[in-house]
GROMACS .gro file of N, CA and C in nm:
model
  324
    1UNK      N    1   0.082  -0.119   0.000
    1UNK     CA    2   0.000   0.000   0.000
    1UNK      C    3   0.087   0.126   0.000
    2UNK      N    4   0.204   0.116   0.066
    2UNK     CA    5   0.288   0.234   0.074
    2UNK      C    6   0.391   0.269  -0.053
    3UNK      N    7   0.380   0.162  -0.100
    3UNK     CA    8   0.464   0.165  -0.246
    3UNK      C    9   0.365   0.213  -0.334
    4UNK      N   10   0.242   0.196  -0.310
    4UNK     CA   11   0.131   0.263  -0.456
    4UNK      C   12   0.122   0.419  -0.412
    5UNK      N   13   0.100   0.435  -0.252
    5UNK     CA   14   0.080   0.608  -0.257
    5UNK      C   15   0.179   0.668  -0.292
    6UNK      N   16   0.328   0.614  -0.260
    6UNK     CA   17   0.430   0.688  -0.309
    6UNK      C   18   0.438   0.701  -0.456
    7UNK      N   19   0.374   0.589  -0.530
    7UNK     CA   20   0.389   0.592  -0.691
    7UNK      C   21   0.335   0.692  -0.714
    8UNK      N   22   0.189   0.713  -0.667
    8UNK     CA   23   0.132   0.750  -0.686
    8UNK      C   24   0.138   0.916  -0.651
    9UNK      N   25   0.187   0.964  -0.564
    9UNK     CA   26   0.267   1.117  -0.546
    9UNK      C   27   0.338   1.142  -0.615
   10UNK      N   28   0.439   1.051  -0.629
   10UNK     CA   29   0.566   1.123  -0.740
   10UNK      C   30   0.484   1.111  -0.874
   11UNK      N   31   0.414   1.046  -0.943
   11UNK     CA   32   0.330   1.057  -1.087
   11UNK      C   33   0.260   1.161  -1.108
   12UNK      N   34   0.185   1.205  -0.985
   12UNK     CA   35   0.107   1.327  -0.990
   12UNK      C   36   0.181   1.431  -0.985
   13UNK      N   37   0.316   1.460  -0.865
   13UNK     CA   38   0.375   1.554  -0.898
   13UNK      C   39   0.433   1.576  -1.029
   14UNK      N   40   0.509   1.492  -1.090
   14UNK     CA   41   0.584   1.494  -1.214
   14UNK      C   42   0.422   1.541  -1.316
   15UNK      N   43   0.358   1.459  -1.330
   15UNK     CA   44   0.228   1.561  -1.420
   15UNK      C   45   0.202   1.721  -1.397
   16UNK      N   46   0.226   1.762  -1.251
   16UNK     CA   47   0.181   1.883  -1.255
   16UNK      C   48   0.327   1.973  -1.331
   17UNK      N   49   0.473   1.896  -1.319
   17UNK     CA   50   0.543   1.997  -1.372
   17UNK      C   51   0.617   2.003  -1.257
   18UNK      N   52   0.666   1.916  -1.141
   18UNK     CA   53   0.726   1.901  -0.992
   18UNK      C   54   0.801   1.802  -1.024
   19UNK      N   55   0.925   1.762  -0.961
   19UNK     CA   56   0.990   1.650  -0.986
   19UNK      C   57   1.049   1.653  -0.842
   20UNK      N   58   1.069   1.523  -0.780
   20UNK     CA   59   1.081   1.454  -0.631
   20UNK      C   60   1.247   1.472  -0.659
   21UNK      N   61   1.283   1.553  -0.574
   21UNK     CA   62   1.448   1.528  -0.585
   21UNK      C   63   1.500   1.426  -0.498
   22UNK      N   64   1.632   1.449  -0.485
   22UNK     CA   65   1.673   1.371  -0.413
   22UNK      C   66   1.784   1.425  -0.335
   23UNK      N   67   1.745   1.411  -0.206
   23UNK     CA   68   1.837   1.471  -0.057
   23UNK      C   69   1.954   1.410  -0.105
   24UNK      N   70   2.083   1.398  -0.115
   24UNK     CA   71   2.214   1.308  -0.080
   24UNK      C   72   2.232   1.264   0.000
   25UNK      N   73   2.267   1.156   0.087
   25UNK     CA   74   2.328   1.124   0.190
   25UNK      C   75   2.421   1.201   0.221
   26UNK      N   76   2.486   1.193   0.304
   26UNK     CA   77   2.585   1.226   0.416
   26UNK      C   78   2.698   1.214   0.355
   27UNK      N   79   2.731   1.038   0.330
   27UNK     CA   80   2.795   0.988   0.255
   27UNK      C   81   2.822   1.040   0.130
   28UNK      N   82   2.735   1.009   0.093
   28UNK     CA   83   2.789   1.124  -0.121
   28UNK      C   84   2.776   1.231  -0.129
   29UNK      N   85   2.785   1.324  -0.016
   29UNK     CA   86   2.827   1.436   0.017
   29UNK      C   87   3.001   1.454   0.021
   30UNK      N   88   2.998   1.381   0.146
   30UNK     CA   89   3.151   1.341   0.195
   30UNK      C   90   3.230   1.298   0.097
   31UNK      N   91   3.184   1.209   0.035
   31UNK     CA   92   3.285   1.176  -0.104
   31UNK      C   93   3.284   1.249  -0.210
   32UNK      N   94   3.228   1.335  -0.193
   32UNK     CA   95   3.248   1.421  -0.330
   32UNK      C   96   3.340   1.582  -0.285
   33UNK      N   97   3.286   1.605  -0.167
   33UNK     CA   98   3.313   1.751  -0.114
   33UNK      C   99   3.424   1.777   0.002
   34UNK      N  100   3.455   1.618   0.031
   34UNK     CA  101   3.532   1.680   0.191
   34UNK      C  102   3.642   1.528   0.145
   35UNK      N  103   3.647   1.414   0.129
   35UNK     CA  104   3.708   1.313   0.091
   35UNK      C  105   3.836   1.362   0.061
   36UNK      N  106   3.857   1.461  -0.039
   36UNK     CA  107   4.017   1.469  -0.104
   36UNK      C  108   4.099   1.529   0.008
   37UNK      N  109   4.049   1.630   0.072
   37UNK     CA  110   4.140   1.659   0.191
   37UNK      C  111   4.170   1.547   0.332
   38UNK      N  112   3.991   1.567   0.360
   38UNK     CA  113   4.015   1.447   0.495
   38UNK      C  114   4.001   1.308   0.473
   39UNK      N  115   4.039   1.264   0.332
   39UNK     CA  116   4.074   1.142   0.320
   39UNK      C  117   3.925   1.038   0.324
   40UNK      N  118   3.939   0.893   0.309
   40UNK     CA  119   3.786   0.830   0.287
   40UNK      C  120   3.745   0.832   0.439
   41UNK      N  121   3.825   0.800   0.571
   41UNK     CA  122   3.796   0.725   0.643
   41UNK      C  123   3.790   0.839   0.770
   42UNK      N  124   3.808   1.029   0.712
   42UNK     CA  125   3.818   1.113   0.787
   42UNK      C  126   3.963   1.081   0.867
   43UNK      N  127   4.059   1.031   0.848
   43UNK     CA  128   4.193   1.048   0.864
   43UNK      C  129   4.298   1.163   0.870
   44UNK      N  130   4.230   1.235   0.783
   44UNK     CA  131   4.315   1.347   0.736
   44UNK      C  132   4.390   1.329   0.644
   45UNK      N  133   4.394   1.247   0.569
   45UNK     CA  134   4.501   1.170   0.474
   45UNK      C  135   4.472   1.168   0.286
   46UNK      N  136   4.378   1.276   0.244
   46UNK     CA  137   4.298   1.247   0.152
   46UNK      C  138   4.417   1.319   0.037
   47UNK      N  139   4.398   1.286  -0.072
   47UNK     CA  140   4.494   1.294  -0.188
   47UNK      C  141   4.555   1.492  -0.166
   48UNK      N  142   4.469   1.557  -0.191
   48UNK     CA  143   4.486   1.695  -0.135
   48UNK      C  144   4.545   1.777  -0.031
   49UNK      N  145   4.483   1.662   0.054
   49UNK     CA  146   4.568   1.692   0.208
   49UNK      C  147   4.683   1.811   0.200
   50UNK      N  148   4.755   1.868   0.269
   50UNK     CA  149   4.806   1.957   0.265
   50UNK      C  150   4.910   2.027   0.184
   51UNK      N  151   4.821   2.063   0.077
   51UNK     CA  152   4.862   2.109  -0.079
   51UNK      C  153   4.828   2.275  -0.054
   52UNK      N  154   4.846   2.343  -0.154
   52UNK     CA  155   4.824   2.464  -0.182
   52UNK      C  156   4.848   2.588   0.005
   53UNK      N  157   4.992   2.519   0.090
   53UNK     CA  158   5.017   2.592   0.198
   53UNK      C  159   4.914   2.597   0.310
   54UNK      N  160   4.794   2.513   0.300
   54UNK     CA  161   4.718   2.466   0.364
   54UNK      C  162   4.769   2.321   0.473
   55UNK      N  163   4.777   2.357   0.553
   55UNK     CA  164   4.805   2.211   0.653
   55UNK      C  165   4.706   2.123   0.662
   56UNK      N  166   4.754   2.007   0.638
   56UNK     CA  167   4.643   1.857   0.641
   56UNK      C  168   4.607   1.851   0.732
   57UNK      N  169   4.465   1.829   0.728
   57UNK     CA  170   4.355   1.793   0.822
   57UNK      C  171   4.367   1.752   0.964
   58UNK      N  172   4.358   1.757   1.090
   58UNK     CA  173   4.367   1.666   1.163
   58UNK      C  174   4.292   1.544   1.131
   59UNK      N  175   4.301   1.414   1.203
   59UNK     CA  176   4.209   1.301   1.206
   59UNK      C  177   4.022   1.372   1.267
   60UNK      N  178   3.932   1.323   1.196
   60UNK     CA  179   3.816   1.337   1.239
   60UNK      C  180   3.791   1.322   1.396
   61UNK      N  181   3.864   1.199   1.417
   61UNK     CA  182   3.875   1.124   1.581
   61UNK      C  183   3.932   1.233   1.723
   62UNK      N  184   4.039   1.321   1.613
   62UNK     CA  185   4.060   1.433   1.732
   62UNK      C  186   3.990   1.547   1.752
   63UNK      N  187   3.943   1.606   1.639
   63UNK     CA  188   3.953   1.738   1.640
   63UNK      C  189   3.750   1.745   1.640
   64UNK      N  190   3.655   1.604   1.603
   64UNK     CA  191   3.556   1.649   1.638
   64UNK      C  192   3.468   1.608   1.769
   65UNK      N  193   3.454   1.703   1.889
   65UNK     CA  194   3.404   1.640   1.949
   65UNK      C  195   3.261   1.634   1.956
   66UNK      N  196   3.203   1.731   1.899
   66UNK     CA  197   3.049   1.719   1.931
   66UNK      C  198   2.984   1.777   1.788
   67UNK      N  199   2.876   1.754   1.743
   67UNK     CA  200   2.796   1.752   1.644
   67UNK      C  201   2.807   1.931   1.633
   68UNK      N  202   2.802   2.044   1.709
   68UNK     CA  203   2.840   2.169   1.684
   68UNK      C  204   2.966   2.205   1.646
   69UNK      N  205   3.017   2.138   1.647
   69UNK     CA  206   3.181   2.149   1.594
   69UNK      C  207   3.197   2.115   1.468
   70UNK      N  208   3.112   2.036   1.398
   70UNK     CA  209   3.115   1.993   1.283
   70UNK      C  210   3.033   2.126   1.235
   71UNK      N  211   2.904   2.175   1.291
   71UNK     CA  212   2.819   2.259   1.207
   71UNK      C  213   2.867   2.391   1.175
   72UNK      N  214   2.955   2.431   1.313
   72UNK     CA  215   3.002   2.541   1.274
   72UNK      C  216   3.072   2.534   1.201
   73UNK      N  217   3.214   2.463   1.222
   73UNK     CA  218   3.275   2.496   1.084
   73UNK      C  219   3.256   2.487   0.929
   74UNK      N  220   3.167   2.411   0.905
   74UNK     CA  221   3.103   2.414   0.789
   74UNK      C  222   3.014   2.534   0.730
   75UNK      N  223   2.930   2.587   0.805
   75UNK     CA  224   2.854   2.763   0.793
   75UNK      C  225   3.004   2.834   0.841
   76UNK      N  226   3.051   2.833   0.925
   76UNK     CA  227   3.150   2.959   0.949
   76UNK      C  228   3.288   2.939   0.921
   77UNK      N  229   3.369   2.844   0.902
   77UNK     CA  230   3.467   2.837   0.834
   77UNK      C  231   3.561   2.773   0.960
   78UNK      N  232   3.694   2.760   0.901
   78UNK     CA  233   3.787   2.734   0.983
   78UNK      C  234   3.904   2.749   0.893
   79UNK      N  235   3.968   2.911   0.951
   79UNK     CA  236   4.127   2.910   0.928
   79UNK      C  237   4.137   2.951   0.784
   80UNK      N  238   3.991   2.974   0.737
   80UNK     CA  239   3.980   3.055   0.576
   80UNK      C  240   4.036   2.875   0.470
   81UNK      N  241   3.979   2.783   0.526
   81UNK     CA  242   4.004   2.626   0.438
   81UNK      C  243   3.942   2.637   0.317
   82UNK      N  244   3.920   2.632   0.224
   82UNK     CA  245   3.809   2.655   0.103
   82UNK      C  246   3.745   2.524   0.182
   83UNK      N  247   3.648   2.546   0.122
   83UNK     CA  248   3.521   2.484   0.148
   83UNK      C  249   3.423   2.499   0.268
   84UNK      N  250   3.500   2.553   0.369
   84UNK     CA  251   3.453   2.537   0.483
   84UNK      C  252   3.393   2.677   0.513
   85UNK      N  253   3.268   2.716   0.531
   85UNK     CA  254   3.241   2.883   0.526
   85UNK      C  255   3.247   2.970   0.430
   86UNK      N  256   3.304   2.949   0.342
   86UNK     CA  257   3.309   3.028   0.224
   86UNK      C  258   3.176   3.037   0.157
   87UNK      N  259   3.101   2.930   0.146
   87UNK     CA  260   2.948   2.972   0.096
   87UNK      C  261   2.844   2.859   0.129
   88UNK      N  262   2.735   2.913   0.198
   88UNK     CA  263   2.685   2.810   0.241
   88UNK      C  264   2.614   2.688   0.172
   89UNK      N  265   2.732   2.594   0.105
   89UNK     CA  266   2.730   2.524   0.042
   89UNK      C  267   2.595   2.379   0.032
   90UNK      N  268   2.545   2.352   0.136
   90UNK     CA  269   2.481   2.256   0.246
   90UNK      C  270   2.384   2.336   0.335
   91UNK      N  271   2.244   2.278   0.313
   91UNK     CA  272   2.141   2.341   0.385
   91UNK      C  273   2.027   2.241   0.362
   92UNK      N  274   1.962   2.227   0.486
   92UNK     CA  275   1.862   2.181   0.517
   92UNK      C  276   1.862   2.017   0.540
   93UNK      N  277   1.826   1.896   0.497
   93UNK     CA  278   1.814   1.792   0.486
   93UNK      C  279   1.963   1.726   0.447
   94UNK      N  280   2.042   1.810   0.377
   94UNK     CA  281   2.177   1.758   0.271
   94UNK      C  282   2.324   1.828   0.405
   95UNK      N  283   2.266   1.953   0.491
   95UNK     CA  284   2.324   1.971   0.604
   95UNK      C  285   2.320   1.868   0.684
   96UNK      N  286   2.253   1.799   0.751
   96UNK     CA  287   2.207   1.712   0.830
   96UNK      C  288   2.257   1.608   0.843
   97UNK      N  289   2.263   1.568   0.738
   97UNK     CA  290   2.296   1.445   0.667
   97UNK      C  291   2.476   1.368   0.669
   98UNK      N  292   2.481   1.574   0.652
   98UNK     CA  293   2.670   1.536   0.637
   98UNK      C  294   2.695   1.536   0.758
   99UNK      N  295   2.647   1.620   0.852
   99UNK     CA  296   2.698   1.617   0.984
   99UNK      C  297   2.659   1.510   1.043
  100UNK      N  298   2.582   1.419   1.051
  100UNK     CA  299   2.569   1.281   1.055
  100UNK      C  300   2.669   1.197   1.052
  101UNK      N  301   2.722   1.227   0.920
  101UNK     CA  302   2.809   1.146   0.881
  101UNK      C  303   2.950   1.156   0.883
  102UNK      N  304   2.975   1.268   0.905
  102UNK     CA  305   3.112   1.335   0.958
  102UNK      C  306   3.113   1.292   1.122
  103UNK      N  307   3.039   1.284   1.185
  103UNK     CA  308   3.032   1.272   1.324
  103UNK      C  309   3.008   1.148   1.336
  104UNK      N  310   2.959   1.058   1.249
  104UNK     CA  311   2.951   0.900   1.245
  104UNK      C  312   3.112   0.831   1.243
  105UNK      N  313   3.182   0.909   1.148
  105UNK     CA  314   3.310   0.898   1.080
  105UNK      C  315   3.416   0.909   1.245
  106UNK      N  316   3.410   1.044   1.302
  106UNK     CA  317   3.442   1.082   1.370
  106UNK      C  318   3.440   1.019   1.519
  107UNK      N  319   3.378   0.917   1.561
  107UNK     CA  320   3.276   0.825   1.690
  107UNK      C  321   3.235   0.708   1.601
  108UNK      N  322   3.335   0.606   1.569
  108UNK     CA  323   3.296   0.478   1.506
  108UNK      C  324   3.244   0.393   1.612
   0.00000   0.00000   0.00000
């Protein structure tokens, strides 16, 4: 029954001219946007890592301790890093998601 109403929402939306996106995980966030610096496993070790006079990452394991530590630096930056604060790249559901998963990464 829950598989027909859902068919059945996304068909109607797509008729009116709406299309059902899709949130990213956490995960294919991380691998696309934060991976080359802090590495797959949040190590700090990622191909980029400390290139362009930028110092490599700490490990995820040290430097995050609590789920606000992840949020801020992501809206407000840290140390002028590209990516981090420079524009609020991540919002709403696709925010959430990464900090999830950065903090999952971070507390195995």
């Amino acid at each position: 029954m829950k598989l027909i109403k859902t068919f059945f929402l996304t068909t109607t939306l797509t008729l009116v001219g709406m299309s059902v996106t899709h949130a990213a995980t956490g995960q294919e966030i991380y691998q696309q946007q934060c991976s080359a610096c802090h590495g797959a496993t949040g190590a700090g070790d990622g191909p980029q890592a400390g290139q362009n006079s930028i110092a490599a990452p700490k490990p995820l394991t040290q430097s995050v301790t609590e789920r606000m530590v992840i949020e801020k630096a992501m809206l407000q930056g840290v140390n002028n890093i590209p990516g981090h604060g420079t524009a609020p790249l991540f919002v709403g559901d696709e925010l959430r998601n990464l900090i999830d998963y950065v903090y999952k990464l971070a507390h195995p």
